[in-house]
Amino acid sequence: MKNLFALSELSAVDINNILDEAISFKNGKEFRELQGKTVVNLFFENSTRTHYSFIAAQHNLGMIDTNFNASASSIKKGESLYDTIKTFESLGFDAFVIRHPQNNYFKDLKGINVPVMNGGDGTGNHPTQSLLDLMTIKEEFGDLKGLKITIIGDIRHSRVAHTNIQVMKRLGIEVYISGPKEFDDGSAEYIDVEKAVKEMDIIMLLRVQYERHGYEIQMSKSDYLLKYGLNMERVKKMKPSAIIMHPAPFNRNTELSDEVVECKKSRIFKQMANGVFVRMAVLKRAFEV
Ligand code: CP
């Protein structure tokens, strides 16, 4: 069995193998060996893409999904995450997908003997999001080495940014960050938005995570868009081959204007589609010896 907690645990070869497998699934590869295996999806934070693309991936593989409802469970009586997962293991379930607000929650799961896949932990890791981002970039450009990306926005609170910055640097992508200085946590070199727009192969926008930090930045949505967001005026300054990404959900007319969401350069919905294939590859890997 193979857990997937953080991409830092995987070699570049492992990562490329997952991406190649995901691309094979996208190209129609059949795989029935997980048919009938049971998986519990436990989301302790809201999710649309990660949760439901894991479900789609499970259905595509013939797996049987169970979706945990924390608010109707014994978590409400004080049961710990470990005891909850151990309970499901003892009931005979074969695998778990977990999203949890606590950074590195998976460090508390050392006694679990079935695979766990991390659907996001606090501001720490979001491995399957980064994998689907890498898949989308690989499909677009082929080789990742030498590409330039700027991730713009709420870097400090973003598990997507933290995971992507680490893994992308490791795979030879030149990574920059931009956006409000309050969100610069020093995890990559800072670059001005206007310069980034002209020079990058990829502009990745992040959502302002109002629910994590309230209105820490005292700025209206329209001011944010003007200073740090992508509108069509900025899109027109991008290189002809450059693309726009966003892990979503996005705040329309904050980090990007309405017209940018589905403009020619946007790969936002392609990222979501690729999420299903990446998660199929991750589920397949989870059961490998
Ligand atoms: N990108 C992402 O993780 O979206 P959800 O929160 O909807 O899963």
Tab-separated table of C-alpha atoms and ligand atoms in Angstrom:
chain	number	residue	atom	x	y	z
A	1	MET	CA	0.000	0.000	0.000
A	2	LYS	CA	1.155	3.552	-0.679
A	3	ASN	CA	-0.058	6.632	1.188
A	4	LEU	CA	0.037	10.031	-0.459
A	5	PHE	CA	0.522	12.675	2.223
A	6	ALA	CA	2.912	15.185	0.609
A	7	LEU	CA	4.734	15.420	-2.709
A	8	SER	CA	8.002	15.965	-0.820
A	9	GLU	CA	7.863	12.219	-0.061
A	10	LEU	CA	7.930	11.335	-3.767
A	11	SER	CA	10.923	11.302	-6.103
A	12	ALA	CA	10.779	13.096	-9.456
A	13	VAL	CA	10.501	9.647	-11.062
A	14	ASP	CA	7.469	8.773	-8.876
A	15	ILE	CA	5.820	12.080	-9.786
A	16	ASN	CA	6.424	11.569	-13.504
A	17	ASN	CA	5.051	8.024	-13.262
A	18	ILE	CA	1.807	9.348	-11.731
A	19	LEU	CA	1.528	12.008	-14.452
A	20	ASP	CA	2.128	9.439	-17.214
A	21	GLU	CA	-0.477	7.127	-15.674
A	22	ALA	CA	-2.973	10.007	-15.462
A	23	ILE	CA	-2.374	10.826	-19.129
A	24	SER	CA	-2.918	7.124	-20.014
A	25	PHE	CA	-6.238	7.202	-18.152
A	26	LYS	CA	-7.179	10.355	-20.038
A	27	ASN	CA	-6.368	8.525	-23.274
A	28	GLY	CA	-8.804	5.753	-22.370
A	29	LYS	CA	-6.688	3.179	-20.505
A	30	GLU	CA	-8.902	0.505	-18.897
A	31	PHE	CA	-8.065	-0.677	-15.373
A	32	ARG	CA	-10.439	-2.944	-13.466
A	33	GLU	CA	-8.244	-4.298	-10.642
A	34	LEU	CA	-9.745	-1.956	-8.038
A	35	GLN	CA	-13.318	-2.939	-8.901
A	36	GLY	CA	-15.307	-3.421	-5.679
A	37	LYS	CA	-12.658	-1.889	-3.399
A	38	THR	CA	-14.214	0.438	-0.835
A	39	VAL	CA	-13.003	3.949	-0.114
A	40	VAL	CA	-14.176	6.485	2.444
A	41	ASN	CA	-13.944	10.172	1.559
A	42	LEU	CA	-13.648	12.254	4.730
A	43	PHE	CA	-13.808	15.992	4.100
A	44	PHE	CA	-13.579	18.077	7.267
A	45	GLU	CA	-13.350	21.239	5.133
A	46	ASN	CA	-15.582	22.236	2.256
A	47	SER	CA	-14.643	21.003	-1.191
A	48	THR	CA	-16.212	20.675	-4.599
A	49	ARG	CA	-13.374	19.797	-7.018
A	50	THR	CA	-11.234	17.532	-4.843
A	51	HIS	CA	-14.110	15.664	-3.225
A	52	TYR	CA	-16.200	15.100	-6.326
A	53	SER	CA	-13.326	14.411	-8.705
A	54	PHE	CA	-12.111	11.749	-6.257
A	55	ILE	CA	-15.645	10.306	-6.410
A	56	ALA	CA	-15.605	10.444	-10.235
A	57	ALA	CA	-12.186	8.738	-10.231
A	58	GLN	CA	-13.481	6.045	-7.851
A	59	HIS	CA	-16.508	5.407	-10.071
A	60	ASN	CA	-14.315	5.238	-13.195
A	61	LEU	CA	-12.247	2.535	-11.463
A	62	GLY	CA	-15.310	0.580	-10.310
A	63	MET	CA	-14.653	1.375	-6.648
A	64	ILE	CA	-17.405	1.809	-4.051
A	65	ASP	CA	-17.355	5.220	-2.364
A	66	THR	CA	-18.666	6.197	1.059
A	67	ASN	CA	-18.834	9.866	1.964
A	68	PHE	CA	-18.359	10.670	5.630
A	69	ASN	CA	-20.583	13.276	7.223
A	70	ALA	CA	-18.542	14.664	10.128
A	71	SER	CA	-21.414	16.671	11.591
A	72	ALA	CA	-23.557	13.521	11.964
A	73	SER	CA	-20.701	11.366	13.283
A	74	SER	CA	-19.127	10.566	16.651
A	75	ILE	CA	-16.525	13.261	15.945
A	76	LYS	CA	-19.247	15.441	17.504
A	77	LYS	CA	-18.911	13.353	20.699
A	78	GLY	CA	-15.189	14.052	20.795
A	79	GLU	CA	-13.851	11.050	18.861
A	80	SER	CA	-10.405	11.748	17.429
A	81	LEU	CA	-9.441	11.585	13.751
A	82	TYR	CA	-7.212	8.575	14.443
A	83	ASP	CA	-10.002	6.673	16.225
A	84	THR	CA	-12.439	7.541	13.432
A	85	ILE	CA	-10.111	6.231	10.727
A	86	LYS	CA	-9.165	3.168	12.792
A	87	THR	CA	-12.877	2.447	13.176
A	88	PHE	CA	-13.393	2.544	9.405
A	89	GLU	CA	-10.352	0.326	8.954
A	90	SER	CA	-11.784	-2.220	11.401
A	91	LEU	CA	-15.104	-2.113	9.520
A	92	GLY	CA	-13.200	-3.377	6.492
A	93	PHE	CA	-12.874	-0.283	4.284
A	94	ASP	CA	-9.908	-0.422	1.903
A	95	ALA	CA	-8.724	3.211	1.554
A	96	PHE	CA	-9.289	6.782	2.709
A	97	VAL	CA	-9.234	10.236	1.192
A	98	ILE	CA	-8.975	12.928	3.877
A	99	ARG	CA	-9.112	16.716	3.845
A	100	HIS	CA	-8.554	18.306	7.238
A	101	PRO	CA	-7.905	21.874	8.476
A	102	GLN	CA	-4.949	20.791	10.657
A	103	ASN	CA	-1.526	21.022	8.997
A	104	ASN	CA	0.117	17.576	8.823
A	105	TYR	CA	-2.930	15.834	10.374
A	106	PHE	CA	-1.597	12.650	8.764
A	107	LYS	CA	1.278	12.523	11.273
A	108	ASP	CA	-1.358	11.378	13.808
A	109	LEU	CA	-2.319	8.388	11.622
A	110	LYS	CA	0.788	6.238	12.092
A	111	GLY	CA	-1.171	3.111	13.193
A	112	ILE	CA	-3.433	3.012	10.123
A	113	ASN	CA	-2.739	0.049	7.850
A	114	VAL	CA	-4.706	0.960	4.726
A	115	PRO	CA	-3.757	3.705	2.253
A	116	VAL	CA	-4.583	7.331	3.001
A	117	MET	CA	-4.607	10.005	0.292
A	118	ASN	CA	-4.370	13.615	1.401
A	119	GLY	CA	-7.056	15.862	-0.078
A	120	GLY	CA	-5.470	18.921	1.572
A	121	ASP	CA	-4.175	19.711	5.065
A	122	GLY	CA	-4.585	23.239	6.419
A	123	THR	CA	-2.074	25.563	4.763
A	124	GLY	CA	0.381	22.702	4.255
A	125	ASN	CA	-0.067	20.298	1.348
A	126	HIS	CA	-2.442	19.656	-1.525
A	127	PRO	CA	-0.621	16.919	-3.433
A	128	THR	CA	-3.328	15.922	-5.910
A	129	GLN	CA	-3.951	19.578	-6.844
A	130	SER	CA	-0.256	20.029	-7.643
A	131	LEU	CA	-0.238	16.813	-9.648
A	132	LEU	CA	-3.165	17.974	-11.766
A	133	ASP	CA	-1.458	21.346	-12.216
A	134	LEU	CA	1.728	19.591	-13.363
A	135	MET	CA	-0.278	17.365	-15.720
A	136	THR	CA	-1.926	20.425	-17.269
A	137	ILE	CA	1.464	22.130	-17.725
A	138	LYS	CA	3.006	18.966	-19.165
A	139	GLU	CA	0.178	18.599	-21.683
A	140	GLU	CA	0.640	22.224	-22.709
A	141	PHE	CA	4.425	22.497	-22.939
A	142	GLY	CA	5.812	18.928	-22.876
A	143	ASP	CA	9.017	19.452	-20.920
A	144	LEU	CA	8.681	21.278	-17.600
A	145	LYS	CA	12.342	22.282	-17.301
A	146	GLY	CA	13.066	25.961	-17.941
A	147	LEU	CA	9.440	27.115	-17.842
A	148	LYS	CA	8.666	30.241	-15.825
A	149	ILE	CA	5.651	30.547	-13.542
A	150	THR	CA	4.422	33.299	-11.266
A	151	ILE	CA	1.907	32.401	-8.581
A	152	ILE	CA	-0.043	35.526	-7.710
A	153	GLY	CA	-2.093	36.052	-4.566
A	154	ASP	CA	-2.490	34.720	-1.099
A	155	ILE	CA	0.717	32.650	-0.969
A	156	ARG	CA	0.943	32.644	2.831
A	157	HIS	CA	-2.413	30.890	3.371
A	158	SER	CA	-2.317	28.623	0.321
A	159	ARG	CA	-1.499	24.914	0.514
A	160	VAL	CA	-1.618	24.895	-3.306
A	161	ALA	CA	1.108	27.543	-3.476
A	162	HIS	CA	3.253	25.837	-0.849
A	163	THR	CA	3.027	22.454	-2.578
A	164	ASN	CA	3.509	23.849	-6.088
A	165	ILE	CA	6.447	26.095	-5.223
A	166	GLN	CA	8.387	23.177	-3.731
A	167	VAL	CA	7.629	20.603	-6.381
A	168	MET	CA	7.933	22.953	-9.354
A	169	LYS	CA	11.365	24.188	-8.261
A	170	ARG	CA	12.427	20.562	-7.848
A	171	LEU	CA	11.260	19.725	-11.377
A	172	GLY	CA	13.213	22.603	-12.924
A	173	ILE	CA	10.518	25.273	-13.271
A	174	GLU	CA	11.557	28.854	-12.438
A	175	VAL	CA	9.039	29.911	-9.774
A	176	TYR	CA	8.154	33.474	-8.728
A	177	ILE	CA	5.457	34.856	-6.463
A	178	SER	CA	3.507	38.099	-6.614
A	179	GLY	CA	0.510	39.848	-5.083
A	180	PRO	CA	-0.005	41.796	-1.851
A	181	LYS	CA	3.209	42.000	0.182
A	182	GLU	CA	1.271	40.844	3.284
A	183	PHE	CA	0.991	37.441	1.605
A	184	ASP	CA	4.683	37.147	0.634
A	185	ASP	CA	6.093	34.444	2.906
A	186	GLY	CA	9.483	34.313	1.194
A	187	SER	CA	8.874	30.918	-0.389
A	188	ALA	CA	10.025	32.188	-3.821
A	189	GLU	CA	11.437	35.365	-5.384
A	190	TYR	CA	8.895	38.214	-5.549
A	191	ILE	CA	8.170	39.787	-8.932
A	192	ASP	CA	5.980	42.723	-9.926
A	193	VAL	CA	2.650	41.707	-11.520
A	194	GLU	CA	3.185	43.787	-14.676
A	195	LYS	CA	6.624	42.247	-15.269
A	196	ALA	CA	5.281	38.733	-14.546
A	197	VAL	CA	2.465	39.093	-17.044
A	198	LYS	CA	4.923	39.941	-19.838
A	199	GLU	CA	7.616	37.374	-19.041
A	200	MET	CA	5.958	34.215	-17.736
A	201	ASP	CA	4.884	30.998	-19.468
A	202	ILE	CA	2.311	30.439	-16.760
A	203	ILE	CA	0.398	32.832	-14.562
A	204	MET	CA	-1.239	30.975	-11.697
A	205	LEU	CA	-3.794	32.978	-9.738
A	206	LEU	CA	-4.881	32.134	-6.217
A	207	ARG	CA	-8.107	32.851	-4.448
A	208	VAL	CA	-8.118	35.406	-1.664
A	209	GLN	CA	-9.053	33.058	1.169
A	210	TYR	CA	-11.427	35.310	3.057
A	211	GLU	CA	-12.611	32.415	5.250
A	212	ARG	CA	-9.061	31.715	6.538
A	213	HIS	CA	-7.959	35.210	7.449
A	214	GLY	CA	-11.006	37.446	7.274
A	215	TYR	CA	-10.382	40.743	5.567
A	216	GLU	CA	-6.732	41.017	6.561
A	217	ILE	CA	-6.054	42.986	3.404
A	218	GLN	CA	-7.949	46.231	3.575
A	219	MET	CA	-8.702	46.460	-0.122
A	220	SER	CA	-11.889	46.405	-2.170
A	221	LYS	CA	-12.372	43.671	-4.785
A	222	SER	CA	-12.059	46.200	-7.594
A	223	ASP	CA	-8.802	47.571	-6.136
A	224	TYR	CA	-7.429	44.042	-5.805
A	225	LEU	CA	-8.295	43.316	-9.451
A	226	LEU	CA	-6.657	46.549	-10.556
A	227	LYS	CA	-3.454	45.992	-8.557
A	228	TYR	CA	-2.932	42.226	-8.659
A	229	GLY	CA	-5.636	40.588	-10.744
A	230	LEU	CA	-5.862	39.547	-14.370
A	231	ASN	CA	-8.138	41.522	-16.645
A	232	MET	CA	-8.170	41.302	-20.447
A	233	GLU	CA	-5.841	44.295	-20.704
A	234	ARG	CA	-3.163	42.347	-18.821
A	235	VAL	CA	-3.959	39.090	-20.650
A	236	LYS	CA	-3.188	40.822	-23.958
A	237	LYS	CA	0.347	41.564	-22.690
A	238	MET	CA	1.091	37.864	-22.051
A	239	LYS	CA	3.316	35.839	-24.400
A	240	PRO	CA	1.355	34.149	-27.240
A	241	SER	CA	2.113	30.683	-25.792
A	242	ALA	CA	1.485	31.631	-22.155
A	243	ILE	CA	-1.409	30.198	-20.156
A	244	ILE	CA	-3.503	31.113	-17.115
A	245	MET	CA	-4.185	28.681	-14.281
A	246	HIS	CA	-6.170	28.817	-11.045
A	247	PRO	CA	-6.847	25.926	-8.641
A	248	ALA	CA	-10.365	27.339	-8.041
A	249	PRO	CA	-12.801	28.130	-6.614
A	250	PHE	CA	-12.138	31.651	-7.894
A	251	ASN	CA	-13.528	35.006	-6.850
A	252	ARG	CA	-14.801	36.547	-10.081
A	253	ASN	CA	-13.743	40.170	-10.457
A	254	THR	CA	-11.235	39.906	-7.608
A	255	GLU	CA	-8.217	37.851	-8.738
A	256	LEU	CA	-9.525	37.626	-12.309
A	257	SER	CA	-12.189	39.407	-14.301
A	258	ASP	CA	-15.244	37.602	-15.650
A	259	GLU	CA	-13.933	37.583	-19.248
A	260	VAL	CA	-10.649	35.973	-18.190
A	261	VAL	CA	-12.265	32.911	-16.579
A	262	GLU	CA	-12.973	31.209	-19.920
A	263	CYS	CA	-10.687	33.216	-22.233
A	264	LYS	CA	-8.454	31.407	-24.759
A	265	LYS	CA	-5.480	31.342	-22.429
A	266	SER	CA	-7.374	29.993	-19.450
A	267	ARG	CA	-6.795	26.353	-18.555
A	268	ILE	CA	-8.910	26.519	-15.377
A	269	PHE	CA	-11.581	24.017	-16.432
A	270	LYS	CA	-8.974	21.775	-18.065
A	271	GLN	CA	-7.215	21.626	-14.682
A	272	MET	CA	-10.471	20.418	-13.115
A	273	ALA	CA	-10.972	17.781	-15.821
A	274	ASN	CA	-7.403	16.553	-15.341
A	275	GLY	CA	-8.095	16.210	-11.624
A	276	VAL	CA	-10.193	13.101	-12.273
A	277	PHE	CA	-7.362	11.351	-14.175
A	278	VAL	CA	-4.691	12.324	-11.650
A	279	ARG	CA	-6.860	10.970	-8.840
A	280	MET	CA	-7.411	7.719	-10.747
A	281	ALA	CA	-3.626	7.382	-10.986
A	282	VAL	CA	-3.210	8.164	-7.267
A	283	LEU	CA	-5.888	5.583	-6.311
A	284	LYS	CA	-4.211	2.947	-8.505
A	285	ARG	CA	-0.835	3.735	-6.918
A	286	ALA	CA	-2.324	3.484	-3.400
A	287	PHE	CA	-2.858	-0.255	-3.862
A	288	GLU	CA	0.555	-1.000	-5.394
A	289	VAL	CA	3.042	-2.946	-3.293
B	1	CP	N1	-8.910	23.300	-5.854
B	1	CP	C1	-9.583	22.756	-4.811
B	1	CP	O1	-8.997	22.126	-3.924
B	1	CP	O2	-10.928	22.954	-4.866
B	1	CP	P1	-11.958	22.405	-3.771
B	1	CP	O3	-11.677	23.121	-2.487
B	1	CP	O4	-13.310	22.693	-4.339
B	1	CP	O5	-11.694	20.925	-3.604
